[in-house]
PDB file of C-alpha atoms and ligand atoms in Angstrom:
ATOM      1  CA  MET A   1     -20.255   4.537   0.821  1.00 50.00           C
ATOM      2  CA  PRO A   2     -18.878   3.936  -3.094  1.00 54.00           C
ATOM      3  CA  ASN A   3     -16.085   6.538  -2.764  1.00 60.00           C
ATOM      4  CA  ALA A   4     -14.583   4.856   0.784  1.00 85.00           C
ATOM      5  CA  ASN A   5     -10.980   4.365   0.245  1.00 95.00           C
ATOM      6  CA  PRO A   6     -10.405   0.760  -0.125  1.00 97.00           C
ATOM      7  CA  CYS A   7      -7.399   0.679   1.259  1.00 98.00           C
ATOM      8  CA  LEU A   8      -8.682   1.508   5.211  1.00 98.00           C
ATOM      9  CA  THR A   9     -10.403  -2.056   5.346  1.00 98.00           C
ATOM     10  CA  CYS A  10      -7.839  -3.968   3.531  1.00 98.00           C
ATOM     11  CA  GLY A  11      -3.877  -3.645   4.218  1.00 98.00           C
ATOM     12  CA  ALA A  12      -2.867  -6.684   2.164  1.00 98.00           C
ATOM     13  CA  CYS A  13       0.051  -5.120   0.289  1.00 98.00           C
ATOM     14  CA  CYS A  14       1.495  -3.944   4.129  1.00 98.00           C
ATOM     15  CA  ALA A  15       1.532  -7.881   4.707  1.00 98.00           C
ATOM     16  CA  HIS A  16       2.707  -9.216   1.673  1.00 98.00           C
ATOM     17  CA  PHE A  17       5.494  -7.659  -0.043  1.00 98.00           C
ATOM     18  CA  ARG A  18       8.874  -6.766   1.255  1.00 98.00           C
ATOM     19  CA  VAL A  19       8.767  -2.800   1.294  1.00 98.00           C
ATOM     20  CA  SER A  20      12.125  -1.697   0.616  1.00 98.00           C
ATOM     21  CA  PHE A  21      13.468   1.618  -0.417  1.00 98.00           C
ATOM     22  CA  PHE A  22      16.758   3.668  -1.072  1.00 98.00           C
ATOM     23  CA  TRP A  23      18.723   4.833   2.349  1.00 98.00           C
ATOM     24  CA  GLY A  24      18.466   8.509   1.462  1.00 98.00           C
ATOM     25  CA  GLU A  25      14.165   8.353   1.934  1.00 98.00           C
ATOM     26  CA  CYS A  26      15.144   7.826   6.032  1.00 98.00           C
ATOM     27  CA  ALA A  27      14.837  10.275   8.113  1.00 98.00           C
ATOM     28  CA  SER A  28      18.716  10.556   8.677  1.00 98.00           C
ATOM     29  CA  SER A  29      19.370  11.273   5.589  1.00 98.00           C
ATOM     30  CA  GLY A  30      17.201  13.976   4.686  1.00 98.00           C
ATOM     31  CA  GLY A  31      13.879  12.105   4.337  1.00 98.00           C
ATOM     32  CA  THR A  32      10.684  11.188   6.242  1.00 98.00           C
ATOM     33  CA  VAL A  33      11.059   7.171   6.954  1.00 99.00           C
ATOM     34  CA  PRO A  34      11.799   7.117  11.195  1.00 98.00           C
ATOM     35  CA  ASP A  35      15.219   4.923  11.218  1.00 98.00           C
ATOM     36  CA  ASP A  36      13.897   3.052  13.571  1.00 98.00           C
ATOM     37  CA  LEU A  37      11.498   1.333  11.791  1.00 98.00           C
ATOM     38  CA  VAL A  38      13.921   0.222   9.060  1.00 98.00           C
ATOM     39  CA  VAL A  39      16.527  -3.005   8.579  1.00 98.00           C
ATOM     40  CA  GLN A  40      19.044  -2.590   6.171  1.00 98.00           C
ATOM     41  CA  VAL A  41      19.058  -5.035   3.363  1.00 98.00           C
ATOM     42  CA  SER A  42      21.712  -4.170   0.864  1.00 98.00           C
ATOM     43  CA  PRO A  43      24.406  -1.235   1.247  1.00 98.00           C
ATOM     44  CA  TYR A  44      21.850   0.810   0.011  1.00 98.00           C
ATOM     45  CA  HIS A  45      18.560   0.117   0.323  1.00 98.00           C
ATOM     46  CA  VAL A  46      16.508  -0.515   3.426  1.00 98.00           C
ATOM     47  CA  ALA A  47      13.217  -2.414   3.965  1.00 98.00           C
ATOM     48  CA  MET A  48      10.367  -1.659   6.309  1.00 99.00           C
ATOM     49  CA  ARG A  49      10.985  -3.792   9.242  1.00 98.00           C
ATOM     50  CA  GLY A  50       8.432  -6.387   9.486  1.00 98.00           C
ATOM     51  CA  THR A  51       8.384  -6.536   5.879  1.00 98.00           C
ATOM     52  CA  GLU A  52      11.910  -8.330   5.062  1.00 98.00           C
ATOM     53  CA  CYS A  53      10.671 -11.982   6.188  1.00 97.00           C
ATOM     54  CA  LYS A  54       8.221 -13.960   5.871  1.00 97.00           C
ATOM     55  CA  PRO A  55       4.887 -13.861   6.879  1.00 97.00           C
ATOM     56  CA  ALA A  56       5.579 -10.037   5.776  1.00 98.00           C
ATOM     57  CA  ARG A  57       4.038  -7.826   8.105  1.00 98.00           C
ATOM     58  CA  CYS A  58       5.180  -3.795   8.347  1.00 99.00           C
ATOM     59  CA  VAL A  59       5.668  -2.639  11.566  1.00 98.00           C
ATOM     60  CA  SER A  60       3.119   0.436  10.713  1.00 98.00           C
ATOM     61  CA  LEU A  61       0.605  -1.772   9.890  1.00 98.00           C
ATOM     62  CA  LEU A  62      -2.253  -1.350  13.079  1.00 98.00           C
ATOM     63  CA  GLY A  63      -5.335  -2.824  12.679  1.00 98.00           C
ATOM     64  CA  GLU A  64      -6.199  -6.532  10.942  1.00 98.00           C
ATOM     65  CA  VAL A  65      -5.818  -6.697   7.325  1.00 98.00           C
ATOM     66  CA  GLY A  66      -9.615  -7.422   5.836  1.00 98.00           C
ATOM     67  CA  GLY A  67     -10.901  -5.431   8.696  1.00 98.00           C
ATOM     68  CA  GLN A  68     -10.003  -1.770   9.980  1.00 98.00           C
ATOM     69  CA  VAL A  69      -6.608  -0.900   9.373  1.00 98.00           C
ATOM     70  CA  ARG A  70      -4.074   2.498   9.568  1.00 98.00           C
ATOM     71  CA  CYS A  71      -0.724   3.041   8.626  1.00 98.00           C
ATOM     72  CA  THR A  72       0.798   4.584  11.836  1.00 98.00           C
ATOM     73  CA  ILE A  73       3.378   6.893   9.853  1.00 98.00           C
ATOM     74  CA  TYR A  74       1.025   7.418   6.583  1.00 98.00           C
ATOM     75  CA  GLU A  75       2.496  11.328   6.369  1.00 98.00           C
ATOM     76  CA  GLN A  76       5.944   9.864   6.168  1.00 98.00           C
ATOM     77  CA  ARG A  77       6.010   6.662   4.378  1.00 98.00           C
ATOM     78  CA  SER A  78       8.099   5.691   1.685  1.00 98.00           C
ATOM     79  CA  SER A  79       7.919   6.274  -2.053  1.00 98.00           C
ATOM     80  CA  PRO A  80       6.512   2.502  -3.117  1.00 98.00           C
ATOM     81  CA  CYS A  81       4.067   3.162  -0.441  1.00 98.00           C
ATOM     82  CA  ARG A  82       2.888   6.036  -1.749  1.00 98.00           C
ATOM     83  CA  ASP A  83       3.229   4.631  -5.482  1.00 98.00           C
ATOM     84  CA  PHE A  84       1.478   1.197  -4.678  1.00 98.00           C
ATOM     85  CA  ALA A  85      -2.062   1.836  -6.526  1.00 98.00           C
ATOM     86  CA  ALA A  86      -5.330  -0.165  -5.096  1.00 98.00           C
ATOM     87  CA  SER A  87      -7.191  -1.442  -8.376  1.00 98.00           C
ATOM     88  CA  TRP A  88      -9.035   0.723 -10.375  1.00 97.00           C
ATOM     89  CA  SER A  89      -8.081   3.841  -8.272  1.00 96.00           C
ATOM     90  CA  ASP A  90      -6.374   5.175 -11.397  1.00 94.00           C
ATOM     91  CA  GLY A  91      -8.695   3.624 -13.867  1.00 95.00           C
ATOM     92  CA  GLN A  92      -7.054   0.303 -14.414  1.00 96.00           C
ATOM     93  CA  ALA A  93      -6.140  -3.159 -12.534  1.00 97.00           C
ATOM     94  CA  ASN A  94      -3.035  -3.310 -10.312  1.00 98.00           C
ATOM     95  CA  PRO A  95      -2.201  -7.515 -10.622  1.00 98.00           C
ATOM     96  CA  ARG A  96       0.182  -6.835  -7.434  1.00 98.00           C
ATOM     97  CA  CYS A  97      -3.008  -5.301  -5.274  1.00 98.00           C
ATOM     98  CA  ASP A  98      -5.109  -8.110  -6.630  1.00 98.00           C
ATOM     99  CA  ALA A  99      -1.966 -11.085  -5.458  1.00 98.00           C
ATOM    100  CA  ALA A 100      -1.625  -9.090  -1.998  1.00 98.00           C
ATOM    101  CA  ARG A 101      -5.568  -9.095  -1.631  1.00 98.00           C
ATOM    102  CA  ALA A 102      -5.771 -12.600  -2.735  1.00 98.00           C
ATOM    103  CA  ALA A 103      -3.049 -14.047  -0.491  1.00 98.00           C
ATOM    104  CA  HIS A 104      -5.079 -12.832   2.363  1.00 98.00           C
ATOM    105  CA  GLY A 105      -8.086 -14.273   1.387  1.00 98.00           C
ATOM    106  CA  LEU A 106      -9.579 -11.445  -0.113  1.00 98.00           C
ATOM    107  CA  PRO A 107     -11.771 -10.968  -3.302  1.00 98.00           C
ATOM    108  CA  PRO A 108      -9.721  -8.425  -5.652  1.00 98.00           C
ATOM    109  CA  LEU A 109     -11.740  -5.396  -5.806  1.00 98.00           C
ATOM    110  CA  GLU A 110     -14.490  -4.515  -8.445  1.00 96.00           C
ATOM    111  CA  PRO A 111     -13.792  -2.219 -11.704  1.00 94.00           C
ATOM    112  CA  PRO A 112     -16.386   1.172 -10.672  1.00 87.00           C
ATOM    113  CA  LEU A 113     -19.539   0.508 -12.404  1.00 80.00           C
ATOM    114  CA  GLU A 114     -20.813   2.021 -15.567  1.00 69.00           C
ATOM    115  CA  PRO A 115     -23.022   5.098 -15.536  1.00 61.00           C
ATOM    116  CA  LEU A 116     -26.578   4.243 -15.796  1.00 55.00           C
ATOM    117  CA  LEU A 117     -27.247   7.138 -18.424  1.00 55.00           C
ATOM    118  CA  SER A 118     -24.653   7.888 -21.065  1.00 52.00           C
ATOM    119  CA  PRO A 119     -23.290  11.993 -21.304  1.00 53.00           C
ATOM    120  CA  ASP A 120     -25.831  13.176 -23.768  1.00 56.00           C
ATOM    121  CA  ARG A 121     -28.993  11.095 -22.377  1.00 47.00           C
ATOM    122  CA  ALA A 122     -28.394  12.562 -19.359  1.00 46.00           C
ATOM    123  CA  ALA A 123     -30.860  15.377 -17.830  1.00 42.00           C
TER     124      ALA A 123
HETATM  125  S1  LIG B 201      -3.823  -4.549  -1.338  1.00 70.58           S
HETATM  126 FE1  LIG B 201      -4.697  -2.873  -2.596  1.00 70.58          FE
HETATM  127  S2  LIG B 201      -7.004  -2.333  -1.748  1.00 70.58           S
HETATM  128 FE2  LIG B 201      -5.397  -3.567  -0.227  1.00 70.58          FE
HETATM  129  S3  LIG B 201      -4.298  -1.676   1.075  1.00 70.58           S
HETATM  130 FE3  LIG B 201      -2.932  -2.657  -0.909  1.00 70.58          FE
HETATM  131  S4  LIG B 201      -3.391  -1.446  -2.415  1.00 70.58           S
HETATM  132 FE4  LIG B 201      -5.567  -1.017  -1.040  1.00 70.58          FE
HETATM  133  S1  LIG B 202       4.823   2.214   5.832  1.00 70.58           S
HETATM  134 FE1  LIG B 202       2.610   2.263   5.957  1.00 70.58          FE
HETATM  135  S2  LIG B 202       2.123   2.229   3.814  1.00 70.58           S
HETATM  136 FE2  LIG B 202       3.686   1.296   3.892  1.00 70.58          FE
HETATM  137  S3  LIG B 202       3.768  -0.562   4.106  1.00 70.58           S
HETATM  138 FE3  LIG B 202       4.221   0.205   5.922  1.00 70.58          FE
HETATM  139  S4  LIG B 202       2.098   0.253   6.887  1.00 70.58           S
HETATM  140 FE4  LIG B 202       1.892   0.318   4.650  1.00 70.58          FE
END
């Protein structure tokens, strides 16, 4: 499955970084993130519960890191979660993705293989 989403068998970033964002992203402020899943970390910022301490693990991460994982609030997740790109998903490495994976003993994602034929030689 060359196009499988690598995040579905990883989850390392959800169990490594503090995931903090403006409190206005919470549901009670007109956003999407359920309030009971965050903790306040500054006057204007909250963090996903479980990521404000070490070892970090977001309360919304289901499954085993490096195995089958799922975000239980995927459609409601915060902007830092939406913006975090897996390495090579946008054509370049993400050192933070690599670092999170390394912290869990996982190798960095590989860039996609080059096509076997250049476009002008393809049938
Ligand atoms: S560390 Fe990278 S591959 Fe793993 S879940 Fe996060 S973005 Fe996806
Ligand atoms: S809300 Fe979902 S995507 Fe964001 S850190 Fe938690 S499990 Fe990961």
